[in-house]
Coordinates of C-alpha atoms in Angstrom, one line a residue:
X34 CA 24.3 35.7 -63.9
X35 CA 21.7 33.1 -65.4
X36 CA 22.7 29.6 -65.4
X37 CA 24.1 29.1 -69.0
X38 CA 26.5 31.6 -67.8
X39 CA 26.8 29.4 -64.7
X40 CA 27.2 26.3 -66.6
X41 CA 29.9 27.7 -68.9
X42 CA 31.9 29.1 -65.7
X43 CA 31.5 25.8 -64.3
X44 CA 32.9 24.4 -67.4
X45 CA 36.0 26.2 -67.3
X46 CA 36.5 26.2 -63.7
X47 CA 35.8 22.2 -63.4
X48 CA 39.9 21.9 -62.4
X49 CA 39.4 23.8 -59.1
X50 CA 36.3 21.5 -58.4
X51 CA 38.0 18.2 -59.6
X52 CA 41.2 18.9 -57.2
X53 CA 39.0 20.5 -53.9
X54 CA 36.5 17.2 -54.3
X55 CA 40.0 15.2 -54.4
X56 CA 41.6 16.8 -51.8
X57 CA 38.6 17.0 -49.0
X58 CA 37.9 13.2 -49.7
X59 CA 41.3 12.2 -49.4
X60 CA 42.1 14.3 -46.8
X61 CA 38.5 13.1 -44.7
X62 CA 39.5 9.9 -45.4
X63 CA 43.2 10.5 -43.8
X64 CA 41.4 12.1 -41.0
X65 CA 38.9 8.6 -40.5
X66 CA 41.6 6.4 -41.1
X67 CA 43.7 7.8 -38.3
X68 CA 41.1 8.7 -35.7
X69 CA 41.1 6.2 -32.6
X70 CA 37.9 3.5 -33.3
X71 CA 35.3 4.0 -30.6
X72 CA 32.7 0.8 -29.3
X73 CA 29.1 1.7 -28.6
X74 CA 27.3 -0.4 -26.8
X75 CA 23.6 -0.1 -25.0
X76 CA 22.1 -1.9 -21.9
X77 CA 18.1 -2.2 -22.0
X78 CA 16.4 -1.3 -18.3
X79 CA 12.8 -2.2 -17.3
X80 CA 11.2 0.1 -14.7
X81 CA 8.5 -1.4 -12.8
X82 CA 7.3 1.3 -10.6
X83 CA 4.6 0.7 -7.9
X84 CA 4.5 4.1 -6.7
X85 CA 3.1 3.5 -2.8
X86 CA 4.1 5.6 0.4
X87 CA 6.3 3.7 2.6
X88 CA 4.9 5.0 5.7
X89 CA 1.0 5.0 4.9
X90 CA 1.1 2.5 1.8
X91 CA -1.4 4.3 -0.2
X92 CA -0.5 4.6 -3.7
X93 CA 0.5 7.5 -5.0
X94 CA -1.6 9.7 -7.2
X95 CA -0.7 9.6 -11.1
X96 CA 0.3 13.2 -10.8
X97 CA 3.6 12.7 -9.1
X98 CA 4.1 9.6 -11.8
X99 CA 4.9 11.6 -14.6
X100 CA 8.4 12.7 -13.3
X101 CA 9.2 9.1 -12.3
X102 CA 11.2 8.7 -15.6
X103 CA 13.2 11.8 -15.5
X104 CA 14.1 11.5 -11.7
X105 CA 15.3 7.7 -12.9
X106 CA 17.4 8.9 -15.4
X107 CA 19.3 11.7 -13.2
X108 CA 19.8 9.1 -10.5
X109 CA 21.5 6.9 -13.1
X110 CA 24.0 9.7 -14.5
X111 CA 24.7 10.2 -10.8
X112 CA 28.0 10.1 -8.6
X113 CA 26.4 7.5 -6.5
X114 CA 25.8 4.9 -9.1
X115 CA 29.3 5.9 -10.6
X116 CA 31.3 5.3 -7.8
X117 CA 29.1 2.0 -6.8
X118 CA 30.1 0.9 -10.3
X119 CA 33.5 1.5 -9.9
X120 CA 33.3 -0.6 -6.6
X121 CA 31.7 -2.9 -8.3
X122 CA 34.2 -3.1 -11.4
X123 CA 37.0 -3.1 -8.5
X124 CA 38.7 -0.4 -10.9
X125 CA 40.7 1.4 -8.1
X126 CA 42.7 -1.6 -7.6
X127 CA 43.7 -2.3 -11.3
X128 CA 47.7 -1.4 -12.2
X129 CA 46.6 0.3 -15.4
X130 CA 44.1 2.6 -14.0
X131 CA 46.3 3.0 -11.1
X132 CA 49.1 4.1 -13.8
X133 CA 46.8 6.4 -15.0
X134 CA 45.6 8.3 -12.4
X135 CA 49.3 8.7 -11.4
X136 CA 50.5 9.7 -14.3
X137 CA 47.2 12.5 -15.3
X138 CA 46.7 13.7 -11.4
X139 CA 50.3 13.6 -9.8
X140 CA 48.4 11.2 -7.2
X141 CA 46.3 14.3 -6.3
X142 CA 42.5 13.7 -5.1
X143 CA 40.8 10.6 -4.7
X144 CA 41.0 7.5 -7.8
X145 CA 37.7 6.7 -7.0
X146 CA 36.1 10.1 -7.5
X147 CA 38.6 10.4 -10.7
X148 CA 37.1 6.9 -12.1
X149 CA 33.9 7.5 -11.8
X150 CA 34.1 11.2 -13.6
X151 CA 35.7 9.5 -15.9
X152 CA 32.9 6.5 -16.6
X153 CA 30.0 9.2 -16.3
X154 CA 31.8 11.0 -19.4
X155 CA 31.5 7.1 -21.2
X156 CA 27.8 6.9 -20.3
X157 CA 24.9 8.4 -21.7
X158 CA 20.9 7.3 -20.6
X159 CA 17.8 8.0 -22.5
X160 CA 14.9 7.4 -21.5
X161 CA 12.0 5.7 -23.8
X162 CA 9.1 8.0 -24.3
X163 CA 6.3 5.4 -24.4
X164 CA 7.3 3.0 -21.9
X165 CA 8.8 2.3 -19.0
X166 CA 12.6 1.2 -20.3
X167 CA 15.8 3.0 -20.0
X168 CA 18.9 2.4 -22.4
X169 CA 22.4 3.1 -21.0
X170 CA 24.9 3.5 -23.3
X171 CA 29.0 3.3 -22.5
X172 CA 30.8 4.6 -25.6
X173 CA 35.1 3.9 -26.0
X174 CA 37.8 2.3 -27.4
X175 CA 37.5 -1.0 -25.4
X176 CA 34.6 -3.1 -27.0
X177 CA 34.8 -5.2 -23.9
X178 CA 35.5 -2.6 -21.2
X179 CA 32.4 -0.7 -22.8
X180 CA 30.1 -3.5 -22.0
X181 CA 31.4 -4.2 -18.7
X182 CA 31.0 -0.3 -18.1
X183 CA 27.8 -0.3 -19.5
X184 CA 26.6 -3.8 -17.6
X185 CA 27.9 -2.3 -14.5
X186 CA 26.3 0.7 -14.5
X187 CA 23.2 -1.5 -14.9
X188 CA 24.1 -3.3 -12.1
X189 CA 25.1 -0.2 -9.5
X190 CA 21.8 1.0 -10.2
X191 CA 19.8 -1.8 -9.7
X192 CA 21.5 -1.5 -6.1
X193 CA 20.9 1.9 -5.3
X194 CA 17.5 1.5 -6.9
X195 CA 16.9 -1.1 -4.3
X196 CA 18.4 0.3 -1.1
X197 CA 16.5 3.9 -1.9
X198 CA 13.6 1.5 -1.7
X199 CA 14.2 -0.2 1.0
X200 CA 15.9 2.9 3.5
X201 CA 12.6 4.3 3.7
X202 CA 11.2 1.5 4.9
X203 CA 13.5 0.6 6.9
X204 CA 13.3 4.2 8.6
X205 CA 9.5 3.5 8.8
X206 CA 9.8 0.6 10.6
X207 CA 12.3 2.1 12.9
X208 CA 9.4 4.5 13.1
X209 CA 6.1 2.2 13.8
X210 CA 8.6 0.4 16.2
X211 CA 8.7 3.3 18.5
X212 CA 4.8 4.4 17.7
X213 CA 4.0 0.1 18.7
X214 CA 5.8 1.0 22.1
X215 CA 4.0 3.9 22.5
X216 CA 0.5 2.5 21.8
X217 CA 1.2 -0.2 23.8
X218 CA 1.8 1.7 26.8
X219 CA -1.4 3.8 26.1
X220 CA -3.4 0.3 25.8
X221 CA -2.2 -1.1 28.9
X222 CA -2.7 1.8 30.7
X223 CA -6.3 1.9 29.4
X224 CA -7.1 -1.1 30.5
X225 CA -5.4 -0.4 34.0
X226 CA -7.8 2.4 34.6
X227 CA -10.9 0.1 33.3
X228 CA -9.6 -2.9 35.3
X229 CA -9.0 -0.6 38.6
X230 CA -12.6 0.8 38.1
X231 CA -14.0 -2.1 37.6
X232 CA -12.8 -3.2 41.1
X233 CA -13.9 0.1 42.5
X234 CA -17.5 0.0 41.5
X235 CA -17.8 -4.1 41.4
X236 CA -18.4 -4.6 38.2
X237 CA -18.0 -8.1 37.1
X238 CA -19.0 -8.0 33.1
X239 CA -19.3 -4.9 31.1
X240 CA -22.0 -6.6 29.6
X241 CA -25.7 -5.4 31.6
X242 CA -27.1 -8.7 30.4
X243 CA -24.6 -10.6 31.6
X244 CA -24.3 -9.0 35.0
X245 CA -25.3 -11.6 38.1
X246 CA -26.7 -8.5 40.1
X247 CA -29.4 -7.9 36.6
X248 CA -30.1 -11.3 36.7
X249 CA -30.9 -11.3 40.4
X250 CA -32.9 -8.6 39.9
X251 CA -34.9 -10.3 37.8
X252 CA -35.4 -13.2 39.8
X253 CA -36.4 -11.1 42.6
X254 CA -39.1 -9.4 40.0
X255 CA -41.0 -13.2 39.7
X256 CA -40.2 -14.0 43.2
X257 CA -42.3 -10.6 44.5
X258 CA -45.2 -11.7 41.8
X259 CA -45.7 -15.2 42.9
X260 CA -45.2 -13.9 46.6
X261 CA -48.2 -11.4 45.8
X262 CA -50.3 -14.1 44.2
X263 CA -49.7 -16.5 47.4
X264 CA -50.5 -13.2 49.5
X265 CA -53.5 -12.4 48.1
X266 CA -54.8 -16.1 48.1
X267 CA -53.9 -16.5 52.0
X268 CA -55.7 -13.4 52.7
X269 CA -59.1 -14.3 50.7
X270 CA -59.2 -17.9 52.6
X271 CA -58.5 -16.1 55.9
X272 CA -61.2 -13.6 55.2
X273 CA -63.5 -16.6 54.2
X274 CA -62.2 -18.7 57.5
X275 CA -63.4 -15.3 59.6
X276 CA -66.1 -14.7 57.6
X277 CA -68.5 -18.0 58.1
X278 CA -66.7 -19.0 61.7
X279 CA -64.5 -20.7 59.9
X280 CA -66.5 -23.8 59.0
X281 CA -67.0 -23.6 55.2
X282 CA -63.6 -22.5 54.4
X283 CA -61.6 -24.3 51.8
X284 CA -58.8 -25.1 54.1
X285 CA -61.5 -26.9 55.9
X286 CA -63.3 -28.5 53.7
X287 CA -60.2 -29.4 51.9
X288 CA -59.3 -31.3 55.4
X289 CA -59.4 -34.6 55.1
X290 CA -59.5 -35.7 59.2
X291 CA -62.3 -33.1 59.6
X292 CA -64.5 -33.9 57.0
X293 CA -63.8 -37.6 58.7
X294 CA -64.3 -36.2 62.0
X295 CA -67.4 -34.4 60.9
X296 CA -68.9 -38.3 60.1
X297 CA -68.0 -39.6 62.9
X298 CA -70.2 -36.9 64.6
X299 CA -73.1 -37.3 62.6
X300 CA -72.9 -41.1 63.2
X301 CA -72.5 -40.5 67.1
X302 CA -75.0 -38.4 66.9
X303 CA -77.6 -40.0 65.3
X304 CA -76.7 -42.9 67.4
X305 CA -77.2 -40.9 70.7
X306 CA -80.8 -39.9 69.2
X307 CA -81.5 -43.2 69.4
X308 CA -80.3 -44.0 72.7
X309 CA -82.0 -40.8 74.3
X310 CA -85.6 -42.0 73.0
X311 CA -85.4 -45.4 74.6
X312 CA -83.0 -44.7 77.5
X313 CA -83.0 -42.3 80.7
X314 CA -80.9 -39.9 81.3
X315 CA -78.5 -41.4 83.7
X316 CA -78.4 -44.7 81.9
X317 CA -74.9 -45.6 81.0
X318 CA -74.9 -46.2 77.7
X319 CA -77.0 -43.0 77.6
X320 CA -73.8 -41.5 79.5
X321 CA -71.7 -43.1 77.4
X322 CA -73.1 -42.0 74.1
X323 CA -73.4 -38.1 75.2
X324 CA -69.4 -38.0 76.2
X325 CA -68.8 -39.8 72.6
X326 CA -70.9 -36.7 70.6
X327 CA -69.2 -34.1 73.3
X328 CA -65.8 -35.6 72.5
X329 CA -66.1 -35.4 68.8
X330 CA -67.4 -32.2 69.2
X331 CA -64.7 -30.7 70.7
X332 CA -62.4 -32.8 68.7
X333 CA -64.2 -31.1 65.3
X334 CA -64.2 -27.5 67.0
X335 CA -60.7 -27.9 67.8
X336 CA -59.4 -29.3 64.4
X337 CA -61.7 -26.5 62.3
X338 CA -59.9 -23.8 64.8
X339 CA -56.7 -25.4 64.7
X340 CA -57.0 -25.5 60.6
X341 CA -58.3 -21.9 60.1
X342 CA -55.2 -20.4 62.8
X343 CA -53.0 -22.5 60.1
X344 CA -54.8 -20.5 56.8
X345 CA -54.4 -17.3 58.9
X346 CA -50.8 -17.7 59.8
X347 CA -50.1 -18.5 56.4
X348 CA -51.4 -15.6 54.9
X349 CA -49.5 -13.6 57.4
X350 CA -46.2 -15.5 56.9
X351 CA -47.1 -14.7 52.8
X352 CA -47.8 -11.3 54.0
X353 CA -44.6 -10.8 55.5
X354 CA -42.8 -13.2 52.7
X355 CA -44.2 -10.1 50.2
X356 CA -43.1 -7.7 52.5
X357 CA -39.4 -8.8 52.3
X358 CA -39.6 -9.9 48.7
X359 CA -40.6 -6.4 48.1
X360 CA -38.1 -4.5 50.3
X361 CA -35.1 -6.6 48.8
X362 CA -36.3 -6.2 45.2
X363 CA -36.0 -2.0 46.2
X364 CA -32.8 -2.2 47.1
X365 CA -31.7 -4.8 44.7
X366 CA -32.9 -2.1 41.8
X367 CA -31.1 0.9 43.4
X368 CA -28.2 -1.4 43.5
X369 CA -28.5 -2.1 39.7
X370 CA -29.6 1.5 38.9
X371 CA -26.1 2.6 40.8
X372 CA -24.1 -0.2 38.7
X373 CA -26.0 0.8 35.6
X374 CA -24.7 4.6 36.1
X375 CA -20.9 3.0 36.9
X376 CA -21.4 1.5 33.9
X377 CA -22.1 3.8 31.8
X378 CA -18.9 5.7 33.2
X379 CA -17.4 2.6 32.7
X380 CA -18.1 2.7 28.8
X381 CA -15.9 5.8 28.4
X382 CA -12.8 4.0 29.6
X383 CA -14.3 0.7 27.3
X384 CA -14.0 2.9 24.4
X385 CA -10.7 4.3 25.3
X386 CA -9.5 0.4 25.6
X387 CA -10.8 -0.3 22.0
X388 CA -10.2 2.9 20.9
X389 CA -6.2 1.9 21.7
X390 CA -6.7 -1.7 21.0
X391 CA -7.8 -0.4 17.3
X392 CA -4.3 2.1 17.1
X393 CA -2.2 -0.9 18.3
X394 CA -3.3 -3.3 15.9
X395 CA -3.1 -1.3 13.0
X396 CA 0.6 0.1 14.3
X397 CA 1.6 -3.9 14.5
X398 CA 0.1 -4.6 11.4
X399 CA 1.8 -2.1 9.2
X400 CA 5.2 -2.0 11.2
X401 CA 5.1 -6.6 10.2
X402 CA 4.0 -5.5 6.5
X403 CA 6.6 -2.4 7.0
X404 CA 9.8 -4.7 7.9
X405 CA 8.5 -7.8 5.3
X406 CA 9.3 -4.9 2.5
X407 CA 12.7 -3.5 4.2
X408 CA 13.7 -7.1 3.8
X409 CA 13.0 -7.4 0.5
X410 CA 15.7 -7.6 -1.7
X411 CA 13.5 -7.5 -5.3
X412 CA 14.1 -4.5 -7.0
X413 CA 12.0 -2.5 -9.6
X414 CA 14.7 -2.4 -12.1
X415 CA 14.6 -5.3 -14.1
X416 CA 17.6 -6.0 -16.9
X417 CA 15.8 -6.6 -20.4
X418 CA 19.0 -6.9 -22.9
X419 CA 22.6 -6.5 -21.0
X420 CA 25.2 -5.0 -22.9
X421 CA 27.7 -7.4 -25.1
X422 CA 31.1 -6.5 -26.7
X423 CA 30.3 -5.0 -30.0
X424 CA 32.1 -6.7 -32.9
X425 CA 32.2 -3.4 -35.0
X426 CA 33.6 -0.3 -34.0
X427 CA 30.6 2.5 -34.3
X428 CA 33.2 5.2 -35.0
X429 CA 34.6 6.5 -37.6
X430 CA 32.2 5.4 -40.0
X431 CA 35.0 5.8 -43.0
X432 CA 32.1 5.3 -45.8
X433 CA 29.8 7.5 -44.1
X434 CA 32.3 10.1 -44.0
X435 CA 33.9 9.5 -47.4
X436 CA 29.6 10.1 -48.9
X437 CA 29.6 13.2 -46.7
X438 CA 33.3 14.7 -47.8
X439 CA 32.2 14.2 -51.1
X440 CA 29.3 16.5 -50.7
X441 CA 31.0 18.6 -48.7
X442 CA 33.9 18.3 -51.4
X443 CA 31.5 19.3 -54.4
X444 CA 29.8 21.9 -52.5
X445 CA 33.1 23.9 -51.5
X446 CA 34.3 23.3 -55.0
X447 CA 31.4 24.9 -56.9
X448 CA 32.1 27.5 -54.3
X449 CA 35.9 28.1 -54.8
X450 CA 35.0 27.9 -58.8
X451 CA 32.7 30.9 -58.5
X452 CA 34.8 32.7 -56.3
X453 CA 38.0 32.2 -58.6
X454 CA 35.7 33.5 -61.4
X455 CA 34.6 36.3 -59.7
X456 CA 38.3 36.9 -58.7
X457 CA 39.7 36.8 -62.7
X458 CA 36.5 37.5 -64.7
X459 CA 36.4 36.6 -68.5
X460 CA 34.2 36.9 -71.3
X461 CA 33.1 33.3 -72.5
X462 CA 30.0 34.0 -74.1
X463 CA 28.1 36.7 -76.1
X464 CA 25.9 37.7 -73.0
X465 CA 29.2 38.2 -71.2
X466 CA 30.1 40.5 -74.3
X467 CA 27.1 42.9 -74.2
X468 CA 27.6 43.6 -70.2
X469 CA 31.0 44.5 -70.9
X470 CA 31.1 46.6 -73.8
X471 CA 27.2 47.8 -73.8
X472 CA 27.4 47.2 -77.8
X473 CA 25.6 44.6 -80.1
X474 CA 27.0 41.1 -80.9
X475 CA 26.9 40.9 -84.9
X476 CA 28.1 37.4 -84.8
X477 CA 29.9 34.3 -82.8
X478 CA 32.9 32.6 -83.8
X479 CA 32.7 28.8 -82.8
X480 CA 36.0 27.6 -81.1
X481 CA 36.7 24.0 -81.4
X482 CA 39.7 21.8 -81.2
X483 CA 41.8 21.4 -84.8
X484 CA 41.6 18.0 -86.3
X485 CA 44.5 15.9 -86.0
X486 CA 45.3 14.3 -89.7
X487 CA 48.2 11.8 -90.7
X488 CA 50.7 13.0 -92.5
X489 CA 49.5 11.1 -95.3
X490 CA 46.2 12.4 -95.5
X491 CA 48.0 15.6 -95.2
X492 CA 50.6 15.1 -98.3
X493 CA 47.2 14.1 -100.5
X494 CA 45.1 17.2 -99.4
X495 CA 48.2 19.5 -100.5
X496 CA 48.1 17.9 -104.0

């Protein structure tokens, strides 16, 4: 069949396509007309996800990010955010729904469970696939009950988005609240053992160079070098006293009555020279003048003894000063060298302390950061367009359907024409003519519709 052949079938047959075009669009449009009109309307949800652990707060890798959407979406489509919608809504205690659910269920099974099937068949969520947004649509017959569906499912989710949030946390702070106690036990028992060994060993500061028994130490260190230096000196002015009979020392010389005493002689002396060349003997003043030299003689002899016993005695007193300088100074180090060994002991049980001073603090830190979250009450889910009662209904769409039942109307009519052709087959052209009979076509007679004349046209042609 080429497509003259289709054209002329076509031609014949244009009846049967006339009256199926009619009939589907009339009977599509029936259809429309008396389908219930359903409301469509869409709520607009921002996700603002952080994505941190609420136990260690480290952010979570991008990895585990990429599902974040798809987890969102099933968590909105859930039972949960149903029934906290319906909760919301206060539905169960509505008459109507009430009637409902009586009159569909026999009272059997739960209304709540029954409402919120019935609002997760009104809802559908998609997800955007470049951003971060949500859209939940509520479809039905209600234009305002479909926004309030659609608003409240908005809403129920917000909630559960919240509390899923904050349960963790609040679990984690129930969790660093018992590891707080538990570190605080370990500190103060720490510092128990460092405070008891402390008293043990006597060990004021853990500090060496603040430690009285170091710095005592040290004193006794100078005390023993000045104590040598004074030693030594005493002992070279008593070897120089012994040395010379004790007359040129420096303690002597240094000796202010002797060195006066040592004048006096000299002048007593020289004065009794004088005496002895004019005098006797036994003259008095000869007498007199001999006891005065013997006197300050002895008086001389006595002082430079007296004064060289004092330089000995000195050194021996700076001798024995050394002696005990040194001794105390001995044990003074093996007392420090025993506290320096306690002490470093000691340090092990210092870095235990700090070591559970360090766990504590970061236990208190993240259990006051922990329980500042679980109180938050800012959720992620942020509402960018709430729903609003649409004005028009978004089905049927009665032109829509009436462009469509027209194609459909001319496609099942070219169909039922070809079939009713091929059905009752006829011969309406010459091609048809030579399939049929296998013979030539000699010629074609042109059928047309006769021409209508008046009758007075007609009267004048038959004259």
């Amino acid at each position: 069949m080429n497509f003259s052949q289709l054209l002329s079938i076509l031609q014949a047959r244009y009846k049967v396509i006339v009256w199926t075009l009619l009939v589907a669009v009339v009977a599509t449009t029936a259809v429309s007309l008396a389908l219930p009109k359903m409301y469509k309307t869409s709520t607009t949800l921002l996700l603002n996800y952080k994505g941190t652990d609420p136990v260690s707060g480290n952010v979570l890798p991008a990895q585990l990010v990429s599902g974040y959407m798809a987890t969102q979406v099933d968590i909105v489509t859930s039972r949960r955010v149903a029934l906290k919608a319906v909760d919301n809504l206060g539905l169960a205690n509505q008459p109507e729904f009430k009637q409902r659910f009586q009159k569909l269920t026999n009272g059997n099974g739960s209304i709540r469970e029954w409402l919120a099937d019935s609002l997760l068949k009104m809802v559908e969520v998609s997800p955007s696939r470049e951003s971060s947004m949500i859209e939940i649509t509520a479809k039905g017959r209600d234009p305002a009950f479909v926004a309030t569906v659609a608003n409240g499912f908005a809403t129920a989710y917000q909630q559960l988005n919240l509390q899923i949030k904050v349960e963790p946390l609040q679990q984690a702070a129930t969790y660093f609240t018992d590891q707080v106690k538990t570190l605080r036990a370990n500190l103060e028992e720490a510092q128990g053992k460092l405070s008891k060994y402390q008293q043990d060993k006597g060990i004021v500061s853990t500090d060496s160079h603040l430690d009285v028994e170091t710095t005592r130490l040290s004193e006794l260190s100078s005390q023993l070098v000045q104590a040598q230096g004074q030693a030594m000196e005493a002992s070279s002015r008593g070897g120089q006293a012994m040395g010379s009979g004790g007359r040129d020392s420096p303690d002597v010389i240094s000796n202010t009555l002797i060195q006066n005493l040592k004048a006096s002689l000299a002048q007593a002396e020289g004065k009794f020279a004088l005496l002895s060349q004019n005098l006797d003997v036994n003259h008095p003043q000869y007498q007199a003048a001999k006891a005065e030299v013997d006197r300050l003689r002895s008086e001389l002899n006595s002082n430079i003894s007296a004064t060289n016993n004092g330089a000995a005695n000195n050194g021996r007193i700076l001798r024995q000063r050394e002696a005990e300088v040194r001794a105390a100074l001995t044990a003074q180090t093996a007392k420090v060298l025993q506290l320096n060994r306690a002490r470093d002991e000691m340090s092990v049980l210092v870095k235990d302390v700090e070591s559970a001073q360090h766990a504590y603090d970061a236990a208190a830190l993240r259990l006051t950061q922990t329980e500042l979250e679980g109180q938050s009450h800012q959720s992620d889910v942020s509402v960018l367009n709430p729903a609003a009662a649409p004005m028009f209904p978004a089905s049927p769409n009665i032109p829509l359907n009436v462009v469509l039942s027209i194609l459909f109307g001319c496609m099942l009519g070219l169909a039922l024409a070809i079939l009713t052709e091929l059905a009752n087959r006829r011969v309406r052209s010459s091609v048809d003519l030579v399939n049929v009979l296998k013979a030539p076509v000699l010629g074609t007679i042109e059928w047309g519709k006769p021409v209508r004349r008046f009758p007075f046209f007609n009267l004048l042609l038959t004259r």
